[in-house]
XYZ file of N, CA and C in Angstrom:
621
model
N -7.970 20.490 11.415
C -7.372 20.348 10.061
C -7.005 19.064 9.520
N -6.298 18.502 10.516
C -5.917 17.045 10.197
C -6.794 16.180 9.776
N -8.051 16.143 10.589
C -9.375 15.486 10.241
C -10.103 15.659 9.043
N -9.834 16.910 8.400
C -10.392 17.442 7.209
C -9.920 16.728 6.032
N -8.337 16.876 6.321
C -7.383 16.728 4.988
C -7.743 15.295 4.800
N -7.639 14.201 5.849
C -8.000 12.902 5.778
C -9.421 12.494 4.972
N -10.260 13.237 5.385
C -11.861 13.253 4.654
C -11.595 13.711 3.255
N -10.784 14.799 3.172
C -10.856 15.234 1.495
C -10.000 14.062 1.005
N -8.765 13.581 1.282
C -8.012 12.538 0.656
C -8.919 11.066 0.467
N -10.084 10.644 1.383
C -10.303 9.763 1.039
C -11.515 9.874 0.505
N -11.996 10.961 0.439
C -13.605 11.099 -0.281
C -13.646 10.507 -1.452
N -12.827 10.459 -2.730
C -12.952 9.817 -3.958
C -13.021 8.438 -3.647
N -11.985 7.878 -2.729
C -12.377 6.246 -2.536
C -13.806 6.106 -2.027
N -14.417 6.753 -1.139
C -15.775 6.586 -0.767
C -16.663 6.547 -1.675
N -16.677 7.570 -2.649
C -17.469 7.641 -3.831
C -17.145 6.476 -4.635
N -15.941 6.087 -4.961
C -15.818 4.841 -5.755
C -16.503 3.445 -5.178
N -16.034 3.424 -3.907
C -16.741 2.170 -3.284
C -18.173 2.277 -3.442
N -18.893 3.268 -3.289
C -20.275 3.618 -3.255
C -20.860 3.163 -4.567
N -20.135 3.548 -5.831
C -20.552 3.329 -7.047
C -20.242 2.050 -7.446
N -19.232 1.509 -6.999
C -18.934 -0.215 -7.194
C -20.344 -0.944 -6.530
N -20.370 -0.664 -5.201
C -21.567 -1.321 -4.430
C -22.878 -1.235 -5.159
N -23.155 -0.071 -5.757
C -24.394 0.094 -6.216
C -24.440 -0.943 -7.866
N -23.275 -1.014 -8.356
C -23.126 -1.348 -9.710
C -23.373 -3.197 -9.496
N -22.541 -3.673 -8.400
C -22.551 -4.988 -8.290
C -23.666 -5.537 -7.246
N -24.299 -4.608 -6.490
C -25.299 -5.162 -5.626
C -24.793 -6.067 -4.468
N -23.806 -5.791 -3.948
C -23.008 -6.259 -3.052
C -21.953 -5.638 -2.462
N -21.779 -5.742 -1.036
C -20.578 -4.883 -0.444
C -19.344 -5.196 -0.973
N -18.385 -4.064 -0.723
C -17.115 -4.232 -1.375
C -16.178 -5.354 -1.053
N -16.297 -6.074 0.283
C -15.640 -7.014 0.546
C -15.905 -8.268 -0.437
N -17.030 -8.177 -0.673
C -17.196 -9.532 -1.651
C -16.853 -9.284 -3.028
N -16.929 -8.099 -3.455
C -16.756 -7.707 -4.824
C -15.163 -7.964 -5.273
N -14.100 -7.779 -4.058
C -12.822 -7.729 -4.282
C -12.244 -9.087 -3.860
N -13.122 -10.088 -3.367
C -12.848 -11.357 -2.891
C -12.292 -12.417 -3.819
N -12.748 -12.246 -5.074
C -11.892 -13.063 -6.196
C -10.691 -12.643 -6.357
N -10.422 -11.130 -6.726
C -9.218 -10.685 -6.748
C -8.122 -10.991 -5.909
N -8.664 -10.940 -4.793
C -7.717 -11.181 -3.497
C -7.272 -12.931 -3.478
N -8.279 -13.744 -3.746
C -8.058 -14.982 -4.228
C -7.063 -15.251 -5.196
N -7.175 -14.617 -6.326
C -6.452 -14.758 -7.261
C -5.018 -14.310 -7.120
N -4.802 -13.189 -6.304
C -3.584 -12.749 -5.819
C -2.633 -14.001 -4.821
N -3.595 -14.873 -4.283
C -3.133 -15.521 -3.175
C -2.994 -14.781 -1.667
N -3.845 -13.849 -1.776
C -3.473 -13.127 -0.365
C -5.024 -12.873 0.259
N -5.821 -13.608 -0.053
C -7.204 -13.427 0.565
C -7.449 -13.685 1.970
N -6.408 -14.720 2.608
C -6.325 -15.112 3.938
C -5.556 -13.966 5.222
N -4.800 -13.196 4.067
C -3.926 -12.115 4.873
C -4.473 -10.993 4.907
N -5.985 -10.922 4.363
C -6.254 -9.245 3.913
C -7.922 -9.322 4.503
N -7.970 -8.114 5.106
C -9.576 -7.839 5.677
C -9.852 -6.626 5.584
N -11.319 -6.044 5.451
C -11.709 -4.849 5.610
C -12.498 -4.512 6.814
N -12.093 -3.312 7.484
C -13.060 -2.962 8.723
C -12.121 -3.395 10.199
N -12.738 -2.953 10.990
C -12.082 -2.942 12.153
C -12.241 -4.466 12.901
N -11.188 -5.005 13.521
C -11.315 -6.426 14.041
C -10.942 -6.577 15.244
N -11.985 -7.002 15.908
C -11.915 -6.985 17.559
C -12.018 -8.384 18.209
N -11.480 -8.397 19.506
C -11.682 -9.688 20.147
C -10.163 -10.121 20.378
N -10.124 -10.983 21.370
C -8.905 -11.621 21.747
C -8.335 -12.406 20.537
N -9.030 -12.869 19.628
C -8.595 -13.744 18.567
C -8.440 -12.964 17.361
N -8.670 -11.757 17.340
C -8.092 -10.933 16.203
C -6.480 -10.779 16.025
N -6.124 -11.428 14.733
C -4.802 -11.447 14.542
C -4.127 -10.124 13.920
N -4.310 -9.033 14.535
C -3.869 -7.697 13.916
C -3.115 -7.006 15.258
N -2.191 -5.939 14.841
C -1.470 -5.571 15.608
C -2.128 -4.188 16.121
N -1.802 -3.613 17.323
C -2.131 -2.837 17.956
C -1.225 -1.533 17.795
N -1.719 -0.396 17.499
C -0.634 0.880 17.387
C -0.086 1.179 18.691
N 0.611 1.640 18.485
C 1.756 2.066 19.734
C 1.991 3.629 19.926
N 1.473 4.458 20.799
C 2.257 5.817 20.908
C 3.475 5.904 21.424
N 3.624 4.997 22.345
C 4.964 4.831 23.091
C 4.926 3.290 23.479
N 6.184 2.958 24.422
C 6.152 1.563 24.338
C 5.190 0.854 25.393
N 4.678 1.870 26.215
C 3.606 1.291 26.915
C 2.258 1.997 26.892
N 1.867 2.784 25.551
C 0.632 3.253 25.334
C 0.254 3.014 24.079
N -1.011 2.173 24.183
C -1.721 1.752 22.986
C -2.417 2.593 22.191
N -2.953 2.496 20.994
C -4.180 3.597 20.588
C -5.446 2.866 20.911
N -6.081 3.809 21.614
C -7.292 3.389 22.019
C -7.769 1.787 21.780
N -7.080 0.866 22.951
C -7.281 -0.112 23.267
C -8.651 -0.812 23.379
N -9.633 0.211 23.799
C -10.627 -0.572 24.066
C -11.642 -0.678 22.660
N -10.972 0.126 21.696
C -11.779 0.272 20.137
C -10.989 -0.582 19.088
N -10.035 -1.458 19.646
C -9.386 -2.432 18.906
C -7.748 -2.165 18.623
N -7.545 -1.049 19.245
C -5.860 -0.533 19.202
C -5.723 -0.023 17.649
N -6.577 0.709 17.087
C -6.100 1.307 15.615
C -7.394 2.245 15.423
N -6.976 3.187 14.332
C -8.110 4.062 13.973
C -8.775 3.096 12.770
N -10.292 3.569 12.607
C -11.105 2.979 11.634
C -11.349 3.398 10.551
N -11.113 3.300 9.430
C -11.744 3.996 7.944
C -12.544 3.105 7.014
N -13.383 3.730 6.364
C -14.232 3.160 5.258
C -13.352 2.293 4.541
N -13.660 1.131 3.835
C -13.010 0.149 3.169
C -12.057 0.638 2.152
N -12.444 1.165 1.377
C -11.613 1.649 0.177
C -10.784 2.745 0.646
N -11.245 3.750 1.645
C -10.485 4.771 1.989
C -9.650 4.370 3.266
N -8.580 3.616 3.175
C -7.564 3.454 3.919
C -8.239 2.440 5.161
N -9.315 1.453 4.826
C -9.699 0.566 5.676
C -9.321 -0.819 5.403
N -8.430 -1.072 4.664
C -7.930 -2.670 4.414
C -6.733 -2.602 5.478
N -7.017 -4.001 5.862
C -5.716 -4.594 6.970
C -5.086 -5.924 6.439
N -4.033 -5.857 6.261
C -3.185 -7.108 5.745
C -2.011 -7.159 6.442
N -1.221 -8.328 6.012
C 0.285 -8.530 6.275
C 1.174 -7.671 5.351
N 2.459 -7.676 6.113
C 3.411 -7.228 5.174
C 3.839 -8.068 4.120
N 3.684 -9.451 3.902
C 3.691 -10.569 3.143
C 2.661 -10.288 2.011
N 1.466 -10.001 2.553
C 0.391 -9.685 1.545
C 0.756 -8.885 0.804
N 1.068 -7.502 1.441
C 1.212 -5.991 0.485
C 2.288 -6.624 -0.522
N 3.455 -7.290 -0.246
C 4.508 -7.487 -0.958
C 4.207 -8.410 -2.023
N 2.938 -9.353 -1.809
C 2.643 -10.358 -2.681
C 1.970 -9.660 -3.835
N 0.950 -8.539 -3.211
C 0.701 -7.831 -4.136
C 1.363 -6.983 -5.015
N 2.384 -6.318 -4.731
C 3.357 -5.241 -5.460
C 3.981 -6.281 -6.355
N 4.405 -7.238 -6.099
C 4.942 -8.160 -6.816
C 3.973 -8.879 -8.318
N 3.080 -8.859 -7.853
C 1.940 -8.998 -8.973
C 1.873 -7.950 -9.964
N 1.803 -6.600 -9.409
C 2.017 -5.541 -10.086
C 3.084 -5.272 -10.831
N 4.284 -5.552 -10.183
C 5.519 -5.306 -11.033
C 5.736 -6.315 -12.013
N 5.267 -7.611 -12.080
C 5.301 -8.564 -12.916
C 4.276 -8.301 -14.194
N 3.144 -7.649 -13.900
C 2.141 -7.237 -14.885
C 2.700 -5.977 -15.736
N 3.678 -5.359 -15.221
C 4.182 -4.443 -15.793
C 5.059 -4.895 -16.990
N 5.598 -6.019 -16.813
C 6.824 -6.254 -17.611
C 6.139 -7.445 -18.488
N 4.809 -8.015 -18.206
C 4.330 -9.015 -18.839
C 3.993 -8.985 -20.522
N 4.099 -10.092 -21.030
C 3.570 -10.103 -22.441
C 2.265 -9.811 -22.593
N 1.788 -8.859 -23.431
C 0.554 -8.373 -23.659
C -0.547 -9.458 -24.081
N -0.231 -10.483 -24.451
C -0.790 -11.865 -24.738
C -1.272 -12.723 -23.553
N -0.545 -12.417 -22.391
C -0.860 -13.108 -21.257
C -1.966 -12.659 -20.860
N -3.145 -13.331 -20.441
C -4.214 -12.981 -19.692
C -4.337 -13.405 -18.492
N -3.987 -14.672 -18.019
C -4.267 -15.342 -16.853
C -3.145 -14.720 -15.649
N -3.635 -13.588 -15.327
C -2.773 -13.040 -14.206
C -3.714 -12.130 -13.399
N -3.449 -11.589 -12.026
C -4.355 -11.261 -11.320
C -4.462 -9.700 -12.133
N -3.469 -8.898 -12.399
C -3.361 -7.690 -12.613
C -3.081 -7.842 -14.031
N -3.742 -6.904 -14.856
C -3.283 -6.965 -16.578
C -2.106 -5.797 -16.637
N -1.556 -6.359 -17.851
C -0.628 -5.343 -18.138
C -0.999 -4.057 -18.550
N -2.126 -3.812 -18.984
C -2.649 -2.691 -19.515
C -2.930 -1.732 -18.063
N -3.471 -2.391 -16.696
C -3.920 -1.994 -15.900
C -2.499 -1.193 -15.026
N -1.330 -2.058 -15.118
C 0.208 -1.953 -14.621
C 0.599 -0.596 -15.182
N 0.477 -0.484 -16.496
C 0.890 0.566 -17.192
C 0.279 1.788 -16.857
N -1.168 1.774 -16.729
C -2.145 2.938 -16.046
C -1.591 3.351 -14.851
N -1.071 2.508 -14.354
C -0.511 2.940 -12.804
C 0.841 3.299 -12.807
N 1.684 2.852 -13.541
C 3.251 3.040 -13.379
C 3.929 3.343 -14.611
N 3.287 3.535 -15.924
C 3.748 3.834 -16.875
C 4.191 5.659 -16.792
N 5.357 5.811 -17.811
C 5.453 7.153 -17.675
C 4.390 8.278 -18.048
N 3.560 8.113 -18.994
C 2.443 8.810 -19.407
C 1.389 8.825 -18.030
N 1.494 8.107 -17.035
C 0.367 8.234 -16.100
C 0.884 8.858 -14.679
N 2.414 9.655 -14.783
C 2.684 10.079 -13.950
C 2.746 11.535 -13.963
N 2.588 12.367 -12.513
C 2.646 13.717 -12.522
C 3.381 13.833 -11.397
N 3.538 15.329 -11.517
C 4.375 15.676 -10.351
C 3.504 15.989 -8.874
N 2.703 17.071 -9.112
C 1.712 17.965 -7.972
C 2.402 17.510 -6.778
N 3.851 18.216 -6.522
C 4.498 18.456 -5.267
C 5.137 17.101 -4.826
N 4.851 15.951 -5.591
C 5.466 14.719 -5.258
C 6.986 14.606 -5.385
N 7.507 15.514 -6.325
C 9.152 15.410 -6.317
C 9.385 15.934 -5.050
N 9.076 16.812 -4.531
C 9.603 17.924 -3.246
C 9.423 17.052 -2.275
N 8.455 16.193 -2.130
C 7.669 15.441 -1.209
C 8.650 14.205 -0.656
N 8.969 13.530 -2.123
C 9.566 12.073 -1.968
C 10.199 11.839 -2.937
N 10.940 12.797 -3.678
C 11.761 12.658 -5.147
C 11.068 11.777 -6.030
N 9.957 11.961 -6.331
C 9.275 10.885 -7.015
C 8.178 11.740 -7.968
N 7.353 10.938 -8.926
C 6.089 11.214 -9.269
C 5.244 10.815 -8.931
N 3.793 11.198 -9.149
C 2.875 10.053 -8.793
C 1.751 9.677 -9.797
N 1.574 8.023 -9.520
C 0.661 7.920 -10.220
C -0.311 7.255 -9.566
N -1.477 6.707 -10.385
C -2.870 6.015 -9.638
C -2.346 5.402 -8.668
N -2.191 5.807 -7.246
C -2.433 4.735 -6.120
C -1.029 4.433 -5.742
N 0.006 5.132 -6.511
C 1.592 4.604 -6.239
C 2.567 5.738 -6.607
N 3.395 6.169 -5.885
C 4.469 6.765 -6.325
C 5.665 6.014 -6.905
N 6.116 6.817 -7.889
C 7.344 6.121 -8.922
C 8.469 7.168 -8.986
N 9.881 6.572 -8.629
C 11.380 7.179 -8.571
C 11.959 6.472 -9.654
N 12.688 7.246 -10.244
C 13.773 6.319 -10.914
C 15.176 6.752 -10.040
N 16.047 5.679 -10.561
C 17.382 5.544 -9.768
C 18.168 5.088 -11.007
N 18.874 5.819 -11.493
C 19.645 5.480 -12.840
C 18.813 4.731 -13.914
N 19.017 3.315 -14.136
C 18.241 2.877 -15.029
C 16.840 1.871 -14.504
N 17.091 2.166 -13.093
C 15.852 1.376 -12.330
C 14.658 2.093 -12.177
N 13.437 1.865 -12.339
C 12.182 2.612 -11.770
C 11.507 1.937 -10.692
N 11.468 2.481 -10.071
C 10.898 2.016 -8.573
C 9.670 2.675 -8.175
N 8.605 1.399 -7.568
C 7.349 1.871 -6.969
C 7.572 1.925 -5.521
N 6.957 2.927 -4.784
C 7.331 3.250 -3.402
C 6.123 4.114 -2.769
N 5.911 4.013 -1.396
C 5.208 4.773 -0.760
C 5.594 4.408 0.844
N 5.193 5.728 1.429
C 5.239 5.558 2.786
C 3.926 5.684 3.656
N 3.760 5.041 4.655
C 2.295 5.328 5.576
C 2.836 5.674 6.744
N 1.686 6.514 7.304
C 1.630 6.940 8.969
C 0.143 7.257 9.144
N 0.173 6.580 10.411
C -1.108 6.830 10.867
C -0.974 6.872 12.466
N -1.982 6.776 13.442
C -1.912 6.920 14.798
C -1.196 5.666 15.267
N 0.014 5.340 15.762
C 0.599 4.134 16.071
C 1.139 3.467 15.067
N 1.137 3.646 13.941
C 1.736 2.894 12.912
C 2.602 3.615 11.820
N 3.574 2.972 11.306
C 4.541 3.724 10.536
C 4.816 2.797 9.313
N 4.890 3.083 8.061
C 5.401 2.103 7.222
C 6.027 2.201 5.827
N 6.720 1.621 4.928
C 7.366 2.132 3.865
C 7.426 0.780 3.048
N 7.053 0.955 1.813
C 7.523 -0.074 0.922
C 8.263 0.446 -0.365
N 9.217 -0.241 -1.074
C 9.813 0.068 -2.105
C 10.095 -1.252 -3.216
N 9.727 -1.161 -4.324
C 10.080 -2.273 -5.317
C 10.481 -1.746 -6.530
N 11.413 -2.447 -7.229
C 11.952 -2.145 -8.502
C 11.096 -2.994 -9.453
N 10.504 -2.241 -10.321
C 9.635 -2.976 -11.607
C 10.293 -2.870 -13.062
N 11.148 -2.095 -12.836
C 11.761 -1.881 -14.259
C 13.359 -1.569 -14.080
N 14.166 -2.383 -14.835
C 15.610 -2.091 -14.853
C 16.485 -3.264 -14.451
N 17.537 -2.954 -14.260
C 18.468 -4.221 -13.604
C 18.216 -4.892 -12.665
N 17.642 -4.182 -11.468
C 17.440 -4.528 -9.963
C 15.955 -5.061 -10.047
N 15.154 -5.159 -11.240
C 13.762 -5.641 -11.334
C 13.533 -6.765 -10.220
N 12.672 -6.527 -9.559
C 12.224 -7.691 -8.531
C 12.742 -7.593 -7.017
N 13.485 -6.521 -7.142
C 14.212 -6.200 -5.282
C 13.389 -5.463 -4.953
N 13.109 -5.577 -3.390
C 12.316 -4.603 -2.796
C 12.217 -5.274 -1.570
N 11.207 -4.217 -1.006
C 11.183 -4.649 0.866
C 9.481 -3.783 1.030
N 9.059 -4.667 2.123
C 8.057 -3.771 2.970
C 8.227 -3.853 4.172
N 8.214 -2.571 4.804
C 8.344 -2.655 6.360
C 7.180 -1.957 6.916
N 6.592 -2.456 7.866
C 5.517 -2.054 8.774
C 5.975 -2.249 10.075
N 5.536 -1.125 10.915
C 5.752 -1.321 12.359
C 4.320 -0.438 13.253
N 4.181 -1.226 14.251
C 3.185 -0.704 14.969
C 3.735 0.373 16.605
N 4.340 1.162 15.620
C 4.683 2.089 16.503
C 4.774 3.632 15.960
N 5.028 4.555 16.792
C 4.504 6.118 15.853
C 5.819 6.540 15.436
N 6.257 7.746 15.687
C 7.157 8.056 15.283
C 8.583 7.513 15.506
N 8.875 7.241 16.527
C 10.174 6.360 17.116
C 10.243 5.446 15.782
N 9.332 4.794 15.275
C 9.460 3.437 14.216
C 10.284 3.945 13.166
N 9.821 5.301 12.697
C 10.672 5.798 11.618
C 12.077 5.582 11.516
N 12.749 5.682 12.747
C 14.282 5.823 12.654
C 14.580 4.139 12.427
N 14.000 3.230 13.155
C 14.003 1.840 12.602
C 13.731 1.450 11.472
N 13.070 2.015 10.699
C 12.725 1.787 9.203
C 13.836 2.157 8.731
N 14.436 3.477 9.019
C 15.462 4.078 8.163
C 16.863 3.106 8.058
N 17.010 2.474 9.384
C 18.159 1.975 9.360
C 17.857 0.392 8.968
N 16.646 -0.176 8.828
C 16.578 -1.497 8.284
C 16.580 -1.355 6.547
N 15.990 -0.046 6.182
C 15.970 0.404 4.903
C 17.501 0.300 4.125
N 18.167 1.096 5.119
C 19.403 1.062 4.583
C 20.361 -0.133 4.679
N 20.014 -1.146 5.465
C 20.732 -2.305 5.414
C 20.149 -3.101 4.242
N 18.825 -3.240 4.199
C 18.261 -3.969 2.837
C 18.826 -3.341 1.574
N 19.262 -2.091 1.420
C 19.822 -1.488 0.109
C 21.110 -1.560 0.322
N 21.694 -2.196 1.309
C 23.215 -2.485 1.188
C 23.772 -1.204 1.313
N 23.272 -0.520 2.222
C 24.011 0.884 2.444
C 24.595 0.883 3.934
N 25.895 1.040 4.252
C 25.818 1.290 5.731
C 25.610 2.552 6.497
């Protein structure tokens, strides 16, 4: 059942990737390369499974001494647009920062990686729906991101879970705390969640 859920959730992105590659006549990695370069994260982002001793990627861990399929690269492999991207926490934070800046950008500004229109299509109030997201994360869901409200602040956030990995990010993109946030990634399974909770509380200034 878990495998079928993953396929259903990623099916739309697989179709999107196929359509983009058919339209452009080249693989998705080549299509997105100019965007990654404009964001300044091309050197910290890759698609697909990276193998070998020189691969600068983390192995997932189920326990302190048990890795996720080390003979296969230490992590599950997915199609590029359906959870197949690999990057650093800094690269993800940089991308989110571009998205936040685009939301507040002057409509006349064109020279930016993400347009103001795209940011509002993802984060704007009209783009958000519930679909059970409020019960799950006390937030609403936009295209590719969850959005929560905390007083006058509006925050983009998401959490990640896969075999041997856990992650969470949040970034305020509108309000008095605009620009403040964090990205936490761990190559550990469920025990990593406890660490992330403690780290998040410290970063948020909570005892």
